[in-house]
Coordinates of C-alpha atoms and ligand atoms in Angstrom, one line a residue:
M280 CA -9.7 -12.9 -29.2
S281 CA -13.4 -13.4 -28.8
S282 CA -13.7 -10.2 -29.9
R283 CA -12.3 -10.7 -33.2
R284 CA -13.8 -11.8 -36.4
I285 CA -11.6 -13.1 -38.8
I286 CA -12.5 -13.5 -42.3
Q287 CA -9.9 -16.0 -43.6
H288 CA -8.4 -16.6 -47.0
S289 CA -9.9 -19.3 -48.6
D290 CA -6.9 -22.0 -49.3
Q291 CA -8.4 -23.1 -52.7
R292 CA -7.8 -19.0 -53.9
T293 CA -4.0 -19.1 -53.0
T294 CA -1.0 -20.4 -54.7
S295 CA 1.3 -23.0 -52.8
Q296 CA 5.0 -22.0 -52.2
A297 CA 5.4 -25.8 -53.5
E298 CA 3.8 -24.6 -56.9
T299 CA 6.2 -21.8 -56.9
S300 CA 9.0 -23.3 -57.2
G301 CA 8.1 -23.9 -60.9
L302 CA 9.1 -20.2 -61.5
I303 CA 12.1 -19.4 -63.8
A304 CA 14.7 -17.3 -62.0
P305 CA 16.2 -14.3 -64.1
A306 CA 19.2 -16.0 -66.4
T307 CA 22.7 -15.5 -65.1
T308 CA 23.9 -14.3 -68.6
L309 CA 21.1 -11.7 -68.2
L310 CA 22.2 -10.7 -64.8
D311 CA 26.1 -10.5 -65.8
H312 CA 25.3 -8.1 -68.9
L313 CA 23.4 -6.0 -66.2
R314 CA 26.0 -5.9 -64.0
S315 CA 28.2 -5.0 -66.7
Q316 CA 26.2 -1.6 -66.8
I317 CA 27.7 -0.2 -63.2
T318 CA 30.4 1.9 -63.2
L319 CA 33.2 0.5 -61.0
T320 CA 37.0 1.7 -60.6
G321 CA 39.1 -1.6 -61.5
G322 CA 40.0 -3.8 -58.1
P323 CA 38.0 -6.3 -56.5
H324 CA 34.2 -5.3 -54.9
E325 CA 32.8 -6.8 -52.3
T326 CA 29.2 -8.2 -53.4
I327 CA 25.9 -8.4 -52.1
P328 CA 23.3 -10.9 -52.2
V329 CA 20.1 -10.2 -53.5
R330 CA 16.9 -12.6 -52.5
A331 CA 13.6 -12.9 -54.1
P332 CA 11.2 -12.2 -51.9
Y333 CA 8.5 -15.2 -53.6
T334 CA 10.9 -17.6 -52.3
G335 CA 13.6 -16.7 -50.3
A336 CA 16.4 -18.1 -52.8
P337 CA 19.2 -16.1 -54.2
I338 CA 18.7 -14.4 -57.4
G339 CA 22.3 -12.9 -57.7
T340 CA 25.0 -10.9 -56.3
I341 CA 25.3 -6.9 -56.9
P342 CA 28.6 -5.3 -56.8
A343 CA 28.9 -3.1 -53.1
G344 CA 29.9 0.1 -54.8
T345 CA 32.5 2.6 -53.3
A346 CA 32.7 6.3 -53.1
A347 CA 35.8 5.8 -55.6
D348 CA 33.2 4.1 -57.7
L349 CA 30.4 7.4 -57.3
E350 CA 33.7 9.8 -58.0
L351 CA 34.6 8.1 -61.1
A352 CA 30.4 8.2 -62.1
V353 CA 30.1 11.8 -61.2
Q354 CA 33.2 12.8 -63.2
R355 CA 32.2 10.9 -66.5
A356 CA 28.7 12.5 -66.0
G357 CA 29.8 15.7 -65.8
A358 CA 32.4 15.8 -68.8
A359 CA 29.6 14.2 -70.9
Q360 CA 26.9 17.1 -70.0
V361 CA 28.5 19.5 -71.8
A362 CA 27.6 17.8 -75.1
W363 CA 24.7 16.4 -74.1
S364 CA 23.2 19.8 -72.9
K365 CA 24.0 21.2 -76.6
R366 CA 22.2 18.7 -78.4
T367 CA 18.9 20.1 -79.6
F368 CA 15.7 19.1 -77.9
A369 CA 14.2 17.1 -81.1
D370 CA 17.4 14.8 -80.9
R371 CA 17.2 14.2 -76.8
S372 CA 13.1 13.6 -77.4
R373 CA 14.1 10.9 -80.0
I374 CA 16.2 9.3 -78.0
F375 CA 13.3 8.7 -75.1
M376 CA 10.5 8.2 -77.7
R377 CA 12.3 5.2 -78.9
F378 CA 13.1 4.1 -75.2
H379 CA 9.4 4.3 -75.0
D380 CA 8.5 2.0 -77.9
M381 CA 11.3 -0.2 -76.7
L382 CA 10.2 -0.8 -73.1
L383 CA 6.6 -1.6 -74.2
E384 CA 7.9 -4.0 -76.9
R385 CA 10.2 -5.9 -74.2
Q386 CA 7.7 -5.1 -71.2
G387 CA 7.6 -8.9 -70.6
E388 CA 11.1 -8.8 -69.2
V389 CA 11.1 -6.2 -67.0
L390 CA 8.2 -7.2 -65.5
D391 CA 9.8 -10.9 -64.5
L392 CA 12.5 -8.8 -63.0
I393 CA 10.2 -6.4 -61.0
Q394 CA 8.2 -9.4 -59.6
W395 CA 11.6 -11.4 -58.9
E396 CA 13.0 -8.4 -56.7
T397 CA 10.0 -6.7 -55.1
G398 CA 7.4 -9.8 -54.9
K399 CA 4.8 -7.8 -56.4
A400 CA 1.8 -9.2 -58.2
R401 CA 2.2 -8.7 -62.4
R402 CA -0.6 -6.4 -62.5
H403 CA 1.1 -3.9 -60.0
A404 CA 4.4 -4.4 -61.8
F405 CA 2.5 -3.5 -65.2
E406 CA 1.4 -0.1 -63.5
E407 CA 5.0 0.6 -63.6
V408 CA 5.9 0.3 -67.4
L409 CA 2.6 2.1 -68.1
D410 CA 3.4 5.0 -65.7
T411 CA 7.1 5.0 -67.4
A412 CA 5.9 5.3 -70.7
I413 CA 3.8 7.9 -70.0
V414 CA 5.9 10.2 -68.3
T415 CA 8.8 9.7 -70.7
R416 CA 6.2 10.8 -73.6
Y417 CA 5.2 13.3 -71.4
Y418 CA 9.0 15.4 -70.9
A419 CA 10.1 13.6 -74.3
R420 CA 7.2 15.8 -76.0
R421 CA 7.1 19.1 -73.7
A422 CA 10.4 19.5 -72.1
E423 CA 11.3 22.1 -75.2
R424 CA 7.9 24.2 -74.6
L425 CA 8.6 24.1 -71.0
L426 CA 12.2 25.1 -71.1
R427 CA 12.1 27.5 -73.6
P428 CA 13.6 31.1 -73.3
R429 CA 10.9 33.4 -72.3
R430 CA 10.9 37.2 -72.7
R431 CA 10.0 39.2 -69.8
K432 CA 9.7 42.9 -69.0
G433 CA 12.9 45.1 -69.3
A434 CA 14.2 47.6 -66.5
L435 CA 12.9 50.4 -68.9
P436 CA 10.2 49.7 -71.5
L437 CA 11.6 49.7 -75.0
L438 CA 14.9 50.3 -74.3
T439 CA 15.6 46.8 -72.3
L440 CA 15.2 43.6 -73.8
T441 CA 15.0 40.8 -71.5
R442 CA 15.0 37.2 -71.9
E443 CA 14.8 34.8 -69.0
I444 CA 16.8 31.4 -69.6
K445 CA 16.5 28.1 -68.4
S446 CA 19.9 26.3 -67.9
P447 CA 20.6 22.5 -66.7
V448 CA 22.1 22.5 -63.1
G449 CA 25.1 20.1 -64.2
V450 CA 24.7 16.6 -62.6
V451 CA 22.0 15.1 -61.0
G452 CA 22.0 12.2 -58.1
L453 CA 19.3 10.0 -57.8
I454 CA 18.2 8.1 -54.9
V455 CA 15.4 5.6 -55.2
P456 CA 14.0 3.2 -53.1
W457 CA 12.9 -0.5 -53.3
N458 CA 8.9 -0.5 -54.0
Y459 CA 8.5 0.9 -57.4
P460 CA 12.0 -0.1 -58.8
L461 CA 11.6 0.6 -62.8
N462 CA 9.5 3.5 -62.4
L463 CA 11.2 5.4 -59.8
A464 CA 14.7 4.7 -61.5
V465 CA 13.3 6.5 -64.7
T466 CA 10.6 9.0 -64.3
D467 CA 12.8 11.9 -62.7
A468 CA 15.9 10.9 -64.7
V469 CA 14.0 11.6 -67.8
P470 CA 12.8 15.4 -67.1
A471 CA 16.3 16.0 -65.5
L472 CA 17.9 14.6 -68.8
M473 CA 15.6 16.3 -71.2
A474 CA 16.5 19.4 -69.3
G475 CA 20.0 18.7 -70.4
N476 CA 21.5 17.5 -67.6
A477 CA 23.9 14.2 -66.8
A478 CA 22.7 12.0 -63.9
V479 CA 23.9 9.4 -61.5
L480 CA 21.5 6.8 -60.1
K481 CA 21.9 4.9 -56.7
P482 CA 19.1 2.2 -56.9
D483 CA 17.9 0.3 -53.4
V484 CA 20.4 -2.7 -53.1
Q485 CA 17.1 -4.8 -53.1
T486 CA 15.8 -3.9 -56.8
S487 CA 19.1 -3.0 -58.7
F488 CA 18.8 -5.4 -61.3
T489 CA 15.2 -3.6 -62.3
A490 CA 17.3 -0.2 -62.3
L491 CA 20.1 -1.5 -64.5
W492 CA 17.5 -3.1 -66.9
A493 CA 16.0 0.3 -67.5
V494 CA 19.1 2.2 -67.7
D495 CA 20.6 -0.8 -70.1
L496 CA 17.4 -0.2 -72.2
L497 CA 18.1 4.0 -72.0
R498 CA 21.4 3.1 -73.6
R499 CA 20.0 1.3 -76.5
A500 CA 17.9 3.5 -76.9
G501 CA 20.7 5.9 -77.8
L502 CA 21.4 7.2 -74.6
P503 CA 25.4 8.0 -74.3
P504 CA 26.3 5.8 -71.2
D505 CA 28.3 8.5 -69.0
V506 CA 25.5 10.8 -69.4
F507 CA 23.5 8.4 -67.1
G508 CA 25.5 6.2 -64.9
V509 CA 24.8 4.0 -62.1
V510 CA 26.6 2.8 -58.8
T511 CA 25.2 0.1 -56.9
G512 CA 25.5 -0.7 -52.9
E513 CA 24.6 0.2 -49.7
G514 CA 22.3 3.5 -49.4
P515 CA 24.2 4.6 -46.0
L516 CA 27.2 4.9 -47.6
L517 CA 26.9 5.6 -51.3
G518 CA 24.1 8.5 -50.5
P519 CA 25.9 10.6 -48.4
A520 CA 28.9 10.3 -51.0
L521 CA 26.8 10.8 -53.9
G522 CA 25.1 14.0 -52.5
E523 CA 28.6 14.9 -51.7
R524 CA 29.7 15.4 -55.3
V525 CA 26.7 16.3 -57.6
D526 CA 25.1 19.4 -58.2
Y527 CA 21.3 18.5 -57.1
M528 CA 19.9 15.8 -55.3
M529 CA 16.9 13.8 -56.3
F530 CA 15.6 11.8 -53.2
T531 CA 12.8 9.3 -52.9
G532 CA 12.3 7.2 -49.6
S533 CA 11.6 7.6 -46.1
T534 CA 11.3 11.1 -44.4
R535 CA 13.9 10.1 -41.9
T536 CA 16.3 9.7 -44.7
G537 CA 15.0 12.5 -46.6
R538 CA 15.9 14.7 -43.9
L539 CA 19.4 13.8 -44.0
V540 CA 19.4 14.5 -47.6
A541 CA 17.6 17.5 -47.2
R542 CA 20.4 18.8 -44.5
Q543 CA 23.8 17.5 -47.0
A544 CA 22.2 19.8 -49.7
A545 CA 21.7 22.5 -47.1
E546 CA 25.2 22.6 -46.0
R547 CA 26.0 22.4 -49.9
L548 CA 24.0 25.0 -50.8
I549 CA 22.6 22.7 -53.6
G550 CA 19.0 22.2 -54.6
C551 CA 17.0 19.2 -53.4
S552 CA 13.7 17.6 -54.1
L553 CA 12.5 14.9 -51.8
E554 CA 9.4 12.8 -52.2
L555 CA 9.0 10.9 -48.8
G556 CA 6.3 9.2 -46.7
G557 CA 3.0 9.3 -46.3
K558 CA 0.2 8.0 -43.8
N559 CA -3.1 8.4 -46.8
P560 CA -6.6 9.1 -45.7
M561 CA -9.9 8.0 -48.1
I562 CA -13.4 9.5 -46.9
V563 CA -16.2 7.9 -48.1
L564 CA -18.9 10.7 -48.0
E565 CA -22.6 9.1 -47.2
D566 CA -23.9 9.6 -50.9
A567 CA -20.9 7.6 -52.3
D568 CA -21.2 4.7 -54.7
L569 CA -20.7 1.8 -52.1
E570 CA -19.4 -0.6 -54.4
A571 CA -16.8 1.9 -56.5
A572 CA -15.7 3.3 -53.3
V573 CA -15.2 -0.5 -52.1
Y574 CA -13.2 -1.7 -55.2
G575 CA -11.3 1.7 -54.9
A576 CA -10.5 1.2 -51.3
I577 CA -9.0 -2.5 -52.1
Q578 CA -6.7 -0.7 -55.1
G579 CA -6.0 1.9 -52.8
C580 CA -4.9 -0.4 -49.8
F581 CA -3.6 -3.6 -51.1
A582 CA -1.7 -2.3 -54.6
S583 CA 1.9 -3.4 -54.4
A584 CA 1.3 -5.3 -51.1
G585 CA 0.6 -1.5 -49.8
Q586 CA 4.0 -0.7 -50.2
V587 CA 3.4 2.3 -51.9
C588 CA 3.9 5.8 -51.1
V589 CA 0.1 6.8 -51.9
S590 CA -1.4 4.0 -50.6
I591 CA -4.3 4.6 -48.3
E592 CA -3.9 3.5 -44.4
R593 CA -6.9 5.2 -43.2
I594 CA -10.3 5.1 -44.3
Y595 CA -13.1 7.3 -42.4
V596 CA -16.6 6.4 -43.3
H597 CA -19.8 8.1 -42.9
E598 CA -21.6 6.2 -39.9
S599 CA -24.9 6.0 -42.0
I600 CA -23.2 3.8 -44.6
S601 CA -20.3 2.3 -42.8
E602 CA -21.6 -1.2 -41.7
R603 CA -22.3 -2.0 -45.4
F604 CA -19.0 -0.5 -46.5
L605 CA -17.4 -2.5 -43.7
G606 CA -19.1 -5.9 -44.8
K607 CA -18.2 -5.8 -48.5
L608 CA -14.8 -4.4 -48.1
A609 CA -13.9 -7.7 -45.5
E610 CA -15.8 -9.6 -48.2
R611 CA -13.8 -8.7 -51.2
T612 CA -10.6 -8.3 -49.2
A613 CA -10.4 -11.8 -48.0
A614 CA -11.6 -13.0 -51.6
L615 CA -8.4 -11.9 -53.0
K616 CA -6.0 -14.1 -54.4
L617 CA -2.8 -14.2 -53.1
G618 CA 0.4 -15.6 -54.6
A619 CA 3.5 -15.8 -56.2
S620 CA 3.0 -16.4 -59.5
L621 CA 4.7 -14.5 -63.2
D622 CA 1.3 -13.8 -64.8
Y623 CA -1.9 -11.8 -64.3
S624 CA -3.3 -14.3 -61.9
M625 CA -2.8 -12.8 -58.6
D626 CA -4.5 -10.3 -57.1
M627 CA -1.9 -9.5 -54.5
G628 CA 2.0 -11.0 -53.9
S629 CA 4.3 -10.5 -51.4
L630 CA 6.1 -8.2 -49.4
T631 CA 9.5 -7.0 -50.5
G632 CA 11.7 -7.5 -47.5
D633 CA 12.2 -9.1 -43.6
R634 CA 12.1 -5.3 -42.5
Q635 CA 9.0 -4.5 -44.0
I636 CA 7.1 -7.7 -43.2
Q637 CA 8.4 -7.6 -39.3
H638 CA 7.1 -3.9 -39.3
V639 CA 3.7 -4.4 -40.9
E640 CA 3.4 -7.6 -38.2
E641 CA 4.3 -5.6 -35.2
H642 CA 2.2 -2.5 -36.1
V643 CA -0.7 -5.5 -36.4
R644 CA 0.4 -7.2 -33.1
D645 CA 0.5 -3.7 -31.3
A646 CA -3.0 -2.5 -32.5
V647 CA -4.7 -5.8 -31.5
E648 CA -3.0 -6.2 -28.1
K649 CA -4.5 -2.3 -27.5
G650 CA -8.2 -3.6 -28.4
A651 CA -7.9 -3.2 -32.5
V652 CA -10.8 -5.6 -34.1
V653 CA -9.6 -7.6 -37.5
L654 CA -11.9 -7.5 -39.9
A655 CA -9.9 -9.3 -42.3
G656 CA -6.1 -11.2 -42.8
G657 CA -4.1 -10.1 -40.0
R658 CA -1.4 -12.9 -40.5
R659 CA 1.3 -14.0 -42.4
R660 CA 1.3 -16.7 -44.7
P661 CA 4.4 -18.9 -44.9
D662 CA 2.4 -21.3 -46.8
L663 CA 2.7 -19.1 -49.9
G664 CA 5.9 -17.8 -49.2
P665 CA 8.5 -16.4 -46.5
L666 CA 7.3 -12.8 -46.9
F667 CA 3.4 -12.9 -47.5
Y668 CA 1.0 -10.9 -45.5
E669 CA -2.6 -11.2 -45.9
P670 CA -4.5 -8.0 -46.5
T671 CA -5.8 -6.7 -43.4
I672 CA -8.6 -4.4 -41.8
L673 CA -8.7 -3.4 -39.0
T674 CA -11.5 -0.9 -36.9
H675 CA -11.4 0.6 -33.3
V676 CA -7.9 1.4 -33.7
T677 CA -7.2 4.5 -31.3
E678 CA -4.3 7.0 -30.9
Q679 CA -2.4 4.7 -28.4
M680 CA -1.5 2.2 -31.3
Q681 CA 1.4 2.9 -33.2
L682 CA -0.6 2.3 -36.5
Y683 CA -2.9 5.2 -35.7
A684 CA -0.4 8.1 -37.3
E685 CA 2.9 6.2 -38.2
E686 CA 3.4 4.5 -42.0
T687 CA 3.2 1.0 -42.3
F688 CA 3.6 0.6 -45.7
G689 CA 2.4 -2.6 -46.0
P690 CA -1.4 -4.3 -46.7
V691 CA -3.0 -3.1 -43.3
V692 CA -5.7 -0.2 -43.3
A693 CA -7.5 1.1 -40.2
V694 CA -11.5 2.1 -41.0
Y695 CA -13.2 4.7 -38.9
P696 CA -17.0 6.3 -38.6
F697 CA -17.4 10.0 -38.8
S698 CA -20.6 11.6 -38.7
S699 CA -19.9 15.0 -40.4
E700 CA -17.9 16.3 -43.2
A701 CA -16.1 18.6 -41.0
E702 CA -14.8 15.7 -38.5
A703 CA -14.0 13.6 -41.8
V704 CA -11.9 16.7 -43.0
E705 CA -10.1 17.4 -39.7
R706 CA -9.0 13.5 -38.9
A707 CA -8.2 13.3 -42.4
N708 CA -5.8 16.5 -41.8
A709 CA -4.6 15.6 -38.3
T710 CA -1.6 13.8 -39.4
R711 CA 2.4 15.0 -40.2
Y712 CA 2.0 13.6 -43.7
G713 CA 0.4 15.2 -46.6
L714 CA 1.2 13.1 -49.9
N715 CA -1.8 11.8 -51.3
A716 CA -5.8 11.6 -50.0
S717 CA -9.1 10.0 -51.7
I718 CA -12.9 11.4 -51.5
W719 CA -15.6 9.3 -52.4
T720 CA -19.2 11.0 -53.2
R721 CA -21.3 11.2 -55.9
D722 CA -21.8 15.1 -56.1
T723 CA -18.3 15.8 -57.5
A724 CA -18.3 19.3 -57.2
R725 CA -18.7 18.6 -53.5
G726 CA -15.6 16.4 -53.5
A727 CA -13.9 19.0 -55.6
R728 CA -14.5 21.5 -53.0
L729 CA -13.9 19.5 -50.0
A730 CA -10.5 18.5 -51.4
Q731 CA -9.3 22.1 -51.1
Q732 CA -9.8 21.6 -47.6
I733 CA -7.2 18.8 -47.2
R734 CA -3.6 19.5 -46.5
A735 CA -1.8 16.7 -49.0
G736 CA -0.3 17.1 -52.3
N737 CA -2.6 14.8 -54.5
V738 CA -6.3 14.5 -54.0
N739 CA -8.4 12.5 -55.7
V740 CA -12.1 12.2 -56.0
N741 CA -13.6 8.7 -56.9
E742 CA -10.4 7.5 -57.4
S743 CA -8.1 6.1 -54.3
Y744 CA -4.7 7.2 -56.0
A745 CA -4.4 6.8 -59.8
A746 CA -6.4 9.5 -61.2
A747 CA -3.8 12.3 -59.8
W748 CA -1.0 10.6 -59.8
G749 CA -1.5 9.8 -63.9
S750 CA -2.3 13.5 -64.1
V751 CA 1.2 14.1 -65.2
D752 CA 0.6 17.6 -66.5
S753 CA 0.1 18.3 -62.9
P754 CA 2.4 18.5 -60.2
C755 CA 2.6 15.3 -57.8
G756 CA 4.4 16.1 -54.5
G757 CA 4.1 16.1 -50.6
R758 CA 3.2 18.7 -47.9
K759 CA 4.2 18.5 -44.6
E760 CA 6.7 15.7 -43.7
S761 CA 6.0 14.0 -47.1
G762 CA 8.3 16.0 -49.2
M763 CA 9.4 19.3 -50.6
R764 CA 9.1 20.2 -54.4
A765 CA 7.2 17.8 -56.5
R766 CA 7.6 15.4 -59.8
H767 CA 5.1 15.8 -62.7
G768 CA 4.3 19.0 -64.8
A769 CA 6.2 21.6 -65.3
E770 CA 7.4 21.7 -61.7
G771 CA 9.1 18.7 -62.5
I772 CA 11.6 19.8 -65.1
L773 CA 11.8 23.5 -64.0
K774 CA 13.3 21.9 -60.5
F775 CA 16.5 20.5 -62.4
T776 CA 17.1 23.9 -64.0
E777 CA 18.5 27.5 -63.0
A778 CA 17.2 30.4 -64.5
Q779 CA 19.3 33.2 -65.7
T780 CA 18.3 36.7 -66.7
V781 CA 19.6 37.8 -69.9
A782 CA 19.4 41.9 -70.6
V783 CA 20.1 43.8 -73.4
Q784 CA 20.1 47.9 -73.0
R785 CA 19.5 49.9 -75.6
L786 CA 20.3 53.4 -76.6
L787 CA 20.0 54.9 -72.8
P788 CA 21.4 53.6 -69.6
V789 CA 18.9 52.3 -66.8
G790 CA 20.8 54.8 -64.5
T791 CA 21.6 58.8 -65.1
P792 CA 23.3 59.1 -68.4
Q793 CA 26.6 60.6 -68.4
W794 CA 25.2 63.8 -69.9
M795 CA 22.4 64.5 -67.5
E796 CA 22.4 66.0 -64.0
P797 CA 21.0 63.9 -61.2
S798 CA 17.9 66.0 -60.2
V799 CA 16.9 66.5 -63.9
H800 CA 17.2 62.4 -64.1
A801 CA 15.0 62.1 -61.4
R802 CA 12.5 64.6 -62.2
W803 CA 12.2 62.8 -65.8
M804 CA 12.1 59.4 -64.0
T805 CA 9.4 60.4 -61.7
R806 CA 7.2 61.9 -64.4
L807 CA 7.8 58.5 -65.9
L808 CA 6.9 56.5 -63.3
K809 CA 3.5 58.6 -63.2
L810 CA 2.8 57.9 -66.8
L811 CA 3.3 54.5 -66.8
R812 CA 1.5 54.1 -63.7
R813 CA -2.1 55.8 -65.9
I814 CA -1.3 54.2 -69.1
R815 CA -0.7 50.5 -67.6
V816 CA 0.8 49.8 -71.3
F817 CA 3.8 48.0 -69.7
D818 CA 2.3 46.7 -66.7
Ligands
NAD266 P1 14.8 4.7 -47.3 O1 14.8 6.2 -46.8 O2 15.4 3.7 -46.3 O3 16.0 3.9 -48.6 C1 15.7 4.9 -49.5 C2 16.8 5.1 -50.3 O4 17.9 5.8 -49.8 C3 17.4 3.8 -50.9 O5 18.0 3.6 -52.1 C4 18.5 3.5 -49.3 O6 19.8 2.7 -50.0 C5 19.2 4.8 -49.5 N1 19.5 5.6 -48.3 C6 19.8 4.9 -47.1 N2 20.4 5.4 -46.2 C7 20.8 6.7 -46.8 C8 21.3 7.9 -46.5 N3 22.2 7.7 -45.3 N4 21.9 9.0 -47.5 C9 21.0 8.5 -48.7 N5 20.5 7.4 -49.1 C10 20.6 6.5 -48.3 O7 13.2 4.2 -47.8 P2 12.7 2.7 -47.8 O8 12.2 2.5 -46.2 O9 13.6 1.9 -48.5 O10 11.5 3.2 -48.7 C11 10.1 3.0 -48.5 C12 9.7 4.7 -47.9 O11 9.8 5.3 -49.4 C13 8.2 5.0 -47.6 O12 8.3 5.7 -46.3 C14 7.4 5.7 -48.7 O13 6.5 6.3 -48.3 C15 8.5 6.6 -49.1 N6 8.5 6.6 -50.4 C16 8.0 7.8 -50.8 C17 7.5 7.5 -52.8 C18 7.2 9.3 -53.0 O14 7.0 9.5 -54.1 N7 6.9 10.5 -52.2 C19 7.4 6.6 -53.8 C20 8.4 5.6 -53.3 C21 8.6 5.7 -51.8

């Protein structure tokens, strides 16, 4: 212990568990209404209790859906999809823009629910509202332009009129985790639905009420109920059952489960899109604005208690500034306000589940046992609630420690010094993941240049994740084991469609005309190819 320098979180800056008992739990009438949005076959269903991370107290129960419930939801979605796909883009867009407005109006309700189910601080719950509104508006406004039929060059110039058409794939299955329950339930569904598909959602057990709130709001905004079905229950049962029935799988979650989803999709020869884990690096170059980099690191490492796929878990800082950087980072981290509160007063909330806090504790314990130094945090805070863990900074982390390469998915970051740009890039890339990265420098051209050497789907210069994530006109996806395909931008909607080529032939056939000798046809075609090569008009 002698080598450990711990900066404790001062007790005056936290809210005690006793004070949190004043939190008002979601009303039973609201939960009953939300449960009525689930597609269920007749007959009794088992129920699964959901507990509030802040207090450990029960929030309510959700029905444990079955394969029969999914069968019903997919059948209804398939039947409703036909009429839905015939509606105009303008008609579909109106529904989503109404949803956008209602979401902003009624954000207080869903912020409370997100906080109850995830335990995150309100400021981090608000990120979900913000992103959901932005992505909804983007696809509501852009879908028609991104999907409109396009003229293509025909087989024979002037004689073949060719168009490329984008058709919906049919019913899209969406499986989402608990960490961004509003955002992930909605932002992939909107492009899928705008493209004329129907969808069936399976949220995580822990955060089903937030997802149901979003589905309810979409229906209030005018979405026909069967076009977007939802079934709640256990992932290992419902996930494969959904994958067995739909025409496309959109999965967000761990790399381990993502592989199962991909395997099933491959077997059925359906498309799938996977948004998976990360072990995201931040590089702080010697010319970085130190104050900004420290603030960015705190945002990047501790937003939603580090339970964000794009969270920063590794920081490489140039050796010339590493001591100053670490001093400031440790001081600011130790001053963060932790606690349970349904207002904007807290800097960080709690973790979401037992499994998660145990995983975080295990990573830190293993690292400390093998010689890591704790500069801030490093312990549970049961005085605040059952799942609170202090934001934690470690140094002297080595390859032998679990958290060196494995995703922690909690408020823990390892900081390493580096001496050259090439070394920083090499170490940032030394991972099986490739989701997000962040570079800090006053020379933004240098940062943008360096970004292209990082093997990650998103690289932020002078931001930790929000700049790339929030640039919704550009694809956001993972490389290597962080995923396949991407959300956002054209890619985020095109993947929910199938391309069709419609070619109309006029005057002459593409092959040899009936009345022409094949040898004459071959001669004329050869001349035509030579001409086309020269004049370039039809290239
Ligand atoms: P998880 O894979 O355990 O669960 C995700 C979802 O899959 C849940 O809804 C779960 O019920 C369901 N599921 C469980 N077993 C299944 C099965 N056999 N078949 C199909 N579905 C099944 O993931 P988690 O631990 O709950 O979530 C955290 C992980 O998600 C982290 O690794 C994080 O990085 C990742 N994540 C990635 C993104 C991204 O956009 N790349 C976003 C958020 C979270």
